[in-house]
Amino acid sequence: MELINTIYEMKQWSKERQNNSIAFVPTMGFLHIGHVTLLEHAKKIADKSVLSIYVNPSQFRPGEDLDKYPRDMEGDLKKAKNAGTDCVFIPDSNEIYPENYQTWIEVMELQKGLCGDSRPGHFKGVATIVCKLFNIVRPDFAIFGEKDFQQLAIIRQMVADLNMDIKIIGHPTIREENGLAFSSRNAYLTEKQRFDIAPNIYKTLLQALNIIKNGEKQAVNVENFIIKGLSVFKEFKIDYIFIGNKFTLKKTDIIDNNTIIAIAVWLGNTRLIDNAQLCSE
Ligand code: AMP
């Protein structure tokens, strides 16, 4: 497994492998089983797999967790190696955002609503770094988790709008046995929060899917069902519940097969997101 720190070397690495297909998994590190599964998938679909580890400052707002975002480079490299990763790109912020940096990507409609409302500017940072990484790594495939559902939709749109020759692959969310989606931010949770409380987010989403399958079609009723279900746990503070179209990210009143339920909740100082779809793609 090769470790690369500079943009020049990363570009060279990919150029030298022009005759190979490359699958790319961008991450912010502190790898967990979800990330590892994406890396294993990358290995399966392409000749070469590339992981990037970069905690991108431009997607954090002042006061968010940029400084305390969990990091474990040694552990990450072990996990990447075990997953058969060919190359790990660990860029430096001075090179990614040099002085006088001034170009930004915004996916104007899809960045609105959901996490875009709670974290203004977040998706501008995400789209920009992903675009830059795509230009540096030049992958044929890029794999993103469905847990970050709005992010996936934004990247798909960006790739289509900017005519990038990259196939974007959405991977289903990998979960703990109790249903909690793996997330680097789970490291912030206490044992009680992680094992007793947080799993109720997905449990409640599944119950919501169940009432839909049993005939409930009114989004407002499903939303109220979720609010009621979560209100049992006083520790939760709901940031948003979104019930809407999974392609347009517009809210719907009447639920159909293209509906997704996406949710963000605060558990103490930790913000957790998750989602559940009526029909998986
Ligand atoms: P992050 O390091 O949190 O920026 O995530 C890097 C990539 O891993 C993103 O495409 C995420 O959607 C994906 N990812 C994070 N958690 C999971 C999970 N539990 N299951 C599947 N993919 C995930």
Short mmCIF file of C-alpha atoms and ligand atoms in Angstrom, two decimals:
data_model
loop_
_atom_site.label_atom_id
_atom_site.label_comp_id
_atom_site.label_asym_id
_atom_site.label_seq_id
_atom_site.Cartn_x
_atom_site.Cartn_y
_atom_site.Cartn_z
CA MET A 1 0.00 0.00 0.00
CA GLU A 2 1.45 3.33 -1.02
CA LEU A 3 1.16 6.48 1.07
CA ILE A 4 1.08 9.77 -0.77
CA ASN A 5 1.06 13.28 0.68
CA THR A 6 1.48 15.60 -2.28
CA ILE A 7 -0.88 16.46 -5.10
CA TYR A 8 1.90 16.05 -7.67
CA GLU A 9 2.70 12.50 -6.54
CA MET A 10 -0.95 11.53 -6.39
CA LYS A 11 -1.51 12.74 -9.94
CA GLN A 12 1.60 10.86 -11.06
CA TRP A 13 0.44 7.66 -9.36
CA SER A 14 -2.87 7.78 -11.22
CA LYS A 15 -1.25 8.77 -14.51
CA GLU A 16 1.05 5.77 -14.30
CA ARG A 17 -2.03 3.59 -13.91
CA GLN A 18 -3.99 5.01 -16.81
CA ASN A 19 -4.59 1.51 -18.15
CA ASN A 20 -6.10 0.40 -14.85
CA SER A 21 -9.50 1.29 -13.52
CA ILE A 22 -9.38 3.20 -10.23
CA ALA A 23 -12.06 3.21 -7.52
CA PHE A 24 -11.85 6.02 -4.98
CA VAL A 25 -13.19 6.30 -1.43
CA PRO A 26 -12.86 9.81 0.04
CA THR A 27 -13.05 9.95 3.84
CA MET A 28 -12.19 12.09 6.82
CA GLY A 29 -10.45 9.17 8.50
CA PHE A 30 -11.04 7.53 11.88
CA LEU A 31 -12.11 4.57 9.81
CA HIS A 32 -14.83 2.20 10.97
CA ILE A 33 -16.47 -0.86 9.44
CA GLY A 34 -18.60 1.36 7.18
CA HIS A 35 -15.51 2.89 5.58
CA VAL A 36 -13.78 -0.49 5.38
CA THR A 37 -16.78 -1.95 3.56
CA LEU A 38 -16.56 0.85 0.99
CA LEU A 39 -12.85 0.10 0.55
CA GLU A 40 -13.55 -3.60 0.07
CA HIS A 41 -16.16 -2.72 -2.50
CA ALA A 42 -13.65 -0.46 -4.30
CA LYS A 43 -11.27 -3.38 -4.48
CA LYS A 44 -13.96 -5.55 -6.05
CA ILE A 45 -15.08 -3.18 -8.79
CA ALA A 46 -11.76 -1.78 -10.02
CA ASP A 47 -8.15 -2.74 -10.64
CA LYS A 48 -6.86 -0.25 -8.07
CA SER A 49 -8.37 1.30 -4.98
CA VAL A 50 -7.52 4.69 -3.53
CA LEU A 51 -8.51 6.01 -0.11
CA SER A 52 -8.16 9.64 0.85
CA ILE A 53 -8.00 10.78 4.45
CA TYR A 54 -8.55 14.49 4.88
CA VAL A 55 -10.52 16.38 7.50
CA ASN A 56 -11.67 19.14 5.20
CA PRO A 57 -11.82 22.43 7.13
CA SER A 58 -14.06 24.17 4.59
CA GLN A 59 -17.02 21.90 5.38
CA PHE A 60 -16.99 22.78 9.09
CA ARG A 61 -18.55 25.97 10.38
CA PRO A 62 -16.97 27.98 13.18
CA GLY A 63 -17.94 26.31 16.45
CA GLU A 64 -18.36 22.86 14.89
CA ASP A 65 -16.12 19.91 15.73
CA LEU A 66 -13.21 20.48 13.31
CA ASP A 67 -10.60 20.66 16.07
CA LYS A 68 -11.87 17.72 18.04
CA TYR A 69 -12.80 15.52 15.05
CA PRO A 70 -11.42 12.07 15.99
CA ARG A 71 -8.17 11.03 14.31
CA ASP A 72 -6.19 7.79 14.32
CA MET A 73 -3.81 7.67 11.37
CA GLU A 74 -2.01 4.54 12.54
CA GLY A 75 -5.24 2.59 12.99
CA ASP A 76 -6.61 3.91 9.69
CA LEU A 77 -3.58 2.73 7.74
CA LYS A 78 -3.82 -0.75 9.28
CA LYS A 79 -7.49 -1.01 8.37
CA ALA A 80 -6.88 0.29 4.85
CA LYS A 81 -4.07 -2.20 4.35
CA ASN A 82 -6.23 -5.09 5.59
CA ALA A 83 -8.92 -4.06 3.12
CA GLY A 84 -6.37 -4.42 0.31
CA THR A 85 -6.22 -0.69 -0.48
CA ASP A 86 -3.57 0.15 -3.07
CA CYS A 87 -2.96 3.79 -2.24
CA VAL A 88 -3.77 6.23 0.56
CA PHE A 89 -3.75 9.94 -0.22
CA ILE A 90 -3.27 12.15 2.84
CA PRO A 91 -3.07 15.71 1.54
CA ASP A 92 -1.95 18.75 3.45
CA SER A 93 -4.26 21.73 3.95
CA ASN A 94 -1.56 24.18 2.85
CA GLU A 95 -1.56 22.52 -0.53
CA ILE A 96 -5.30 21.98 -0.79
CA TYR A 97 -6.22 25.54 0.19
CA PRO A 98 -3.16 27.70 -0.50
CA GLU A 99 -3.23 31.41 0.24
CA ASN A 100 -5.43 33.21 -2.27
CA TYR A 101 -7.59 30.10 -2.81
CA GLN A 102 -10.92 31.38 -4.20
CA THR A 103 -12.87 28.79 -6.20
CA TRP A 104 -15.93 27.05 -4.78
CA ILE A 105 -18.49 24.57 -6.05
CA GLU A 106 -22.12 24.93 -5.05
CA VAL A 107 -24.91 22.58 -6.10
CA MET A 108 -27.54 25.24 -5.76
CA GLU A 109 -30.81 23.37 -5.18
CA LEU A 110 -29.76 20.10 -3.56
CA GLN A 111 -27.65 21.90 -0.97
CA LYS A 112 -30.81 23.50 0.43
CA GLY A 113 -32.83 21.91 3.21
CA LEU A 114 -31.95 18.96 5.48
CA CYS A 115 -28.33 19.25 6.66
CA GLY A 116 -27.86 22.28 4.40
CA ASP A 117 -30.17 24.32 6.63
CA SER A 118 -28.58 23.20 9.89
CA ARG A 119 -25.05 23.54 8.55
CA PRO A 120 -24.97 26.49 6.11
CA GLY A 121 -21.97 26.31 3.81
CA HIS A 122 -21.29 22.66 4.67
CA PHE A 123 -22.11 21.26 1.23
CA LYS A 124 -20.19 24.03 -0.53
CA GLY A 125 -17.13 22.74 1.33
CA VAL A 126 -18.01 19.12 0.56
CA ALA A 127 -18.63 19.64 -3.17
CA THR A 128 -15.44 21.68 -3.49
CA ILE A 129 -13.16 19.18 -1.78
CA VAL A 130 -14.69 16.23 -3.62
CA CYS A 131 -14.29 18.04 -6.94
CA LYS A 132 -10.66 18.82 -6.12
CA LEU A 133 -9.98 15.23 -5.03
CA PHE A 134 -11.58 13.93 -8.22
CA ASN A 135 -9.28 16.19 -10.27
CA ILE A 136 -6.25 14.95 -8.36
CA VAL A 137 -7.04 11.23 -8.13
CA ARG A 138 -8.81 10.96 -11.51
CA PRO A 139 -10.85 7.88 -10.54
CA ASP A 140 -13.19 5.89 -12.76
CA PHE A 141 -15.47 5.10 -9.82
CA ALA A 142 -16.09 6.89 -6.53
CA ILE A 143 -17.96 5.25 -3.69
CA PHE A 144 -20.04 7.14 -1.13
CA GLY A 145 -22.21 5.92 1.73
CA GLU A 146 -25.97 6.32 1.67
CA LYS A 147 -25.82 7.37 5.32
CA ASP A 148 -24.77 10.80 4.06
CA PHE A 149 -27.68 10.80 1.72
CA GLN A 150 -27.80 14.50 0.78
CA GLN A 151 -24.06 14.45 0.17
CA LEU A 152 -24.45 11.53 -2.23
CA ALA A 153 -27.22 13.32 -4.14
CA ILE A 154 -25.09 16.48 -4.36
CA ILE A 155 -22.04 14.61 -5.65
CA ARG A 156 -24.12 12.81 -8.28
CA GLN A 157 -25.53 16.16 -9.44
CA MET A 158 -22.11 17.81 -9.49
CA VAL A 159 -20.64 14.99 -11.58
CA ALA A 160 -23.50 15.19 -14.05
CA ASP A 161 -23.50 19.01 -14.23
CA LEU A 162 -19.74 19.28 -14.67
CA ASN A 163 -19.54 16.41 -17.17
CA MET A 164 -17.10 14.41 -15.07
CA ASP A 165 -16.39 10.91 -16.33
CA ILE A 166 -16.75 9.28 -12.94
CA LYS A 167 -19.32 6.69 -11.98
CA ILE A 168 -20.70 7.50 -8.55
CA ILE A 169 -21.67 4.46 -6.50
CA GLY A 170 -23.92 4.74 -3.46
CA HIS A 171 -23.30 2.05 -0.85
CA PRO A 172 -25.95 1.02 1.70
CA THR A 173 -25.34 2.12 5.28
CA ILE A 174 -23.39 -0.31 7.42
CA ARG A 175 -24.82 -0.65 10.92
CA GLU A 176 -24.01 -2.08 14.31
CA GLU A 177 -26.07 -5.12 15.22
CA ASN A 178 -28.39 -2.84 17.20
CA GLY A 179 -29.08 -0.77 14.07
CA LEU A 180 -26.93 2.26 14.88
CA ALA A 181 -25.19 3.47 11.72
CA PHE A 182 -21.41 3.36 12.09
CA SER A 183 -20.05 6.88 12.23
CA SER A 184 -16.75 8.39 13.26
CA ARG A 185 -18.78 10.73 15.46
CA ASN A 186 -20.12 7.77 17.49
CA ALA A 187 -16.77 8.07 19.28
CA TYR A 188 -18.18 11.17 21.00
CA LEU A 189 -21.01 9.17 22.61
CA THR A 190 -20.97 7.76 26.12
CA GLU A 191 -21.55 4.01 26.46
CA LYS A 192 -25.13 4.64 27.51
CA GLN A 193 -25.80 7.02 24.62
CA ARG A 194 -24.22 4.64 22.13
CA PHE A 195 -25.77 1.37 23.20
CA ASP A 196 -29.05 2.30 24.90
CA ILE A 197 -30.24 5.49 23.27
CA ALA A 198 -28.75 6.12 19.80
CA PRO A 199 -29.98 2.79 18.31
CA ASN A 200 -33.52 4.06 18.79
CA ILE A 201 -33.06 6.46 15.90
CA TYR A 202 -32.98 3.69 13.30
CA LYS A 203 -35.45 1.57 15.26
CA THR A 204 -37.94 4.41 15.03
CA LEU A 205 -37.25 4.90 11.31
CA LEU A 206 -37.94 1.20 10.72
CA GLN A 207 -41.19 1.45 12.68
CA ALA A 208 -42.11 4.43 10.50
CA LEU A 209 -41.43 2.39 7.35
CA ASN A 210 -43.63 -0.29 8.80
CA ILE A 211 -46.64 1.96 9.29
CA ILE A 212 -46.13 3.19 5.71
CA LYS A 213 -46.08 -0.40 4.46
CA ASN A 214 -49.29 -0.95 6.39
CA GLY A 215 -51.02 1.84 4.48
CA GLU A 216 -50.09 5.21 6.01
CA LYS A 217 -49.48 7.62 3.13
CA GLN A 218 -49.60 11.02 4.87
CA ALA A 219 -46.11 12.37 5.49
CA VAL A 220 -47.34 14.53 8.36
CA ASN A 221 -48.66 11.47 10.20
CA VAL A 222 -45.38 9.63 9.73
CA GLU A 223 -43.46 12.66 10.94
CA ASN A 224 -45.63 12.86 14.06
CA PHE A 225 -45.16 9.15 14.62
CA ILE A 226 -41.38 9.62 14.58
CA ILE A 227 -41.51 12.68 16.85
CA LYS A 228 -43.65 10.71 19.32
CA GLY A 229 -41.39 7.65 19.14
CA LEU A 230 -38.26 9.66 19.82
CA SER A 231 -39.84 11.82 22.51
CA VAL A 232 -39.71 8.80 24.84
CA PHE A 233 -35.97 9.42 25.00
CA LYS A 234 -35.54 12.79 26.64
CA GLU A 235 -31.89 12.89 25.61
CA PHE A 236 -32.78 13.38 21.92
CA LYS A 237 -33.25 16.80 20.41
CA ILE A 238 -34.55 16.53 16.87
CA ASP A 239 -32.72 18.77 14.40
CA TYR A 240 -34.90 17.85 11.41
CA ILE A 241 -37.11 15.12 10.04
CA PHE A 242 -37.32 15.13 6.27
CA ILE A 243 -39.87 13.08 4.39
CA GLY A 244 -39.52 13.66 0.70
CA ASN A 245 -38.37 12.66 -2.73
CA LYS A 246 -34.99 10.95 -2.72
CA PHE A 247 -33.98 12.44 -6.09
CA THR A 248 -35.15 16.04 -5.84
CA LEU A 249 -34.88 16.34 -2.03
CA LYS A 250 -38.22 18.16 -2.06
CA LYS A 251 -40.63 17.46 0.78
CA THR A 252 -43.67 15.38 -0.05
CA ASP A 253 -47.14 15.37 1.48
CA ILE A 254 -48.08 11.97 0.12
CA ILE A 255 -45.61 9.13 0.46
CA ASP A 256 -44.68 7.08 -2.60
CA ASN A 257 -41.96 4.61 -3.64
CA ASN A 258 -39.41 7.40 -4.13
CA THR A 259 -39.80 8.68 -0.59
CA ILE A 260 -36.92 8.80 1.82
CA ILE A 261 -37.08 9.62 5.50
CA ALA A 262 -33.96 11.40 6.64
CA ILE A 263 -33.31 12.57 10.15
CA ALA A 264 -30.75 14.47 12.20
CA VAL A 265 -30.87 14.39 15.98
CA TRP A 266 -28.73 15.79 18.71
CA LEU A 267 -27.72 13.40 21.44
CA GLY A 268 -25.93 15.57 23.97
CA ASN A 269 -23.37 17.51 21.92
CA THR A 270 -23.28 14.94 19.14
CA ARG A 271 -25.31 15.34 15.99
CA LEU A 272 -26.29 12.02 14.39
CA ILE A 273 -27.86 11.52 10.97
CA ASP A 274 -29.59 8.54 9.47
CA ASN A 275 -32.18 7.69 6.86
CA ALA A 276 -34.45 4.94 5.62
CA GLN A 277 -35.93 4.46 2.18
CA LEU A 278 -39.11 2.77 1.14
CA CYS A 279 -37.42 1.12 -1.84
CA SER A 280 -33.65 0.76 -2.08
CA GLU A 281 -32.18 1.44 -5.53
P1 AMP B 1 -16.68 10.41 6.45
O1 AMP B 1 -15.32 9.96 6.82
O2 AMP B 1 -17.64 10.44 7.59
O3 AMP B 1 -16.66 11.69 5.65
O4 AMP B 1 -17.26 9.31 5.46
C1 AMP B 1 -16.57 8.91 4.31
C2 AMP B 1 -17.48 8.08 3.45
O5 AMP B 1 -17.90 6.92 4.18
C3 AMP B 1 -18.76 8.81 3.04
O6 AMP B 1 -19.09 8.47 1.71
C4 AMP B 1 -19.76 8.27 4.01
O7 AMP B 1 -21.09 8.32 3.53
C5 AMP B 1 -19.30 6.84 4.14
N1 AMP B 1 -19.82 6.24 5.38
C6 AMP B 1 -19.72 6.76 6.63
N2 AMP B 1 -20.36 5.96 7.51
C7 AMP B 1 -20.87 4.93 6.80
C8 AMP B 1 -21.64 3.77 7.13
N3 AMP B 1 -22.02 3.52 8.39
N4 AMP B 1 -21.98 2.92 6.14
C9 AMP B 1 -21.60 3.17 4.86
N5 AMP B 1 -20.88 4.24 4.48
C10 AMP B 1 -20.51 5.11 5.44
#
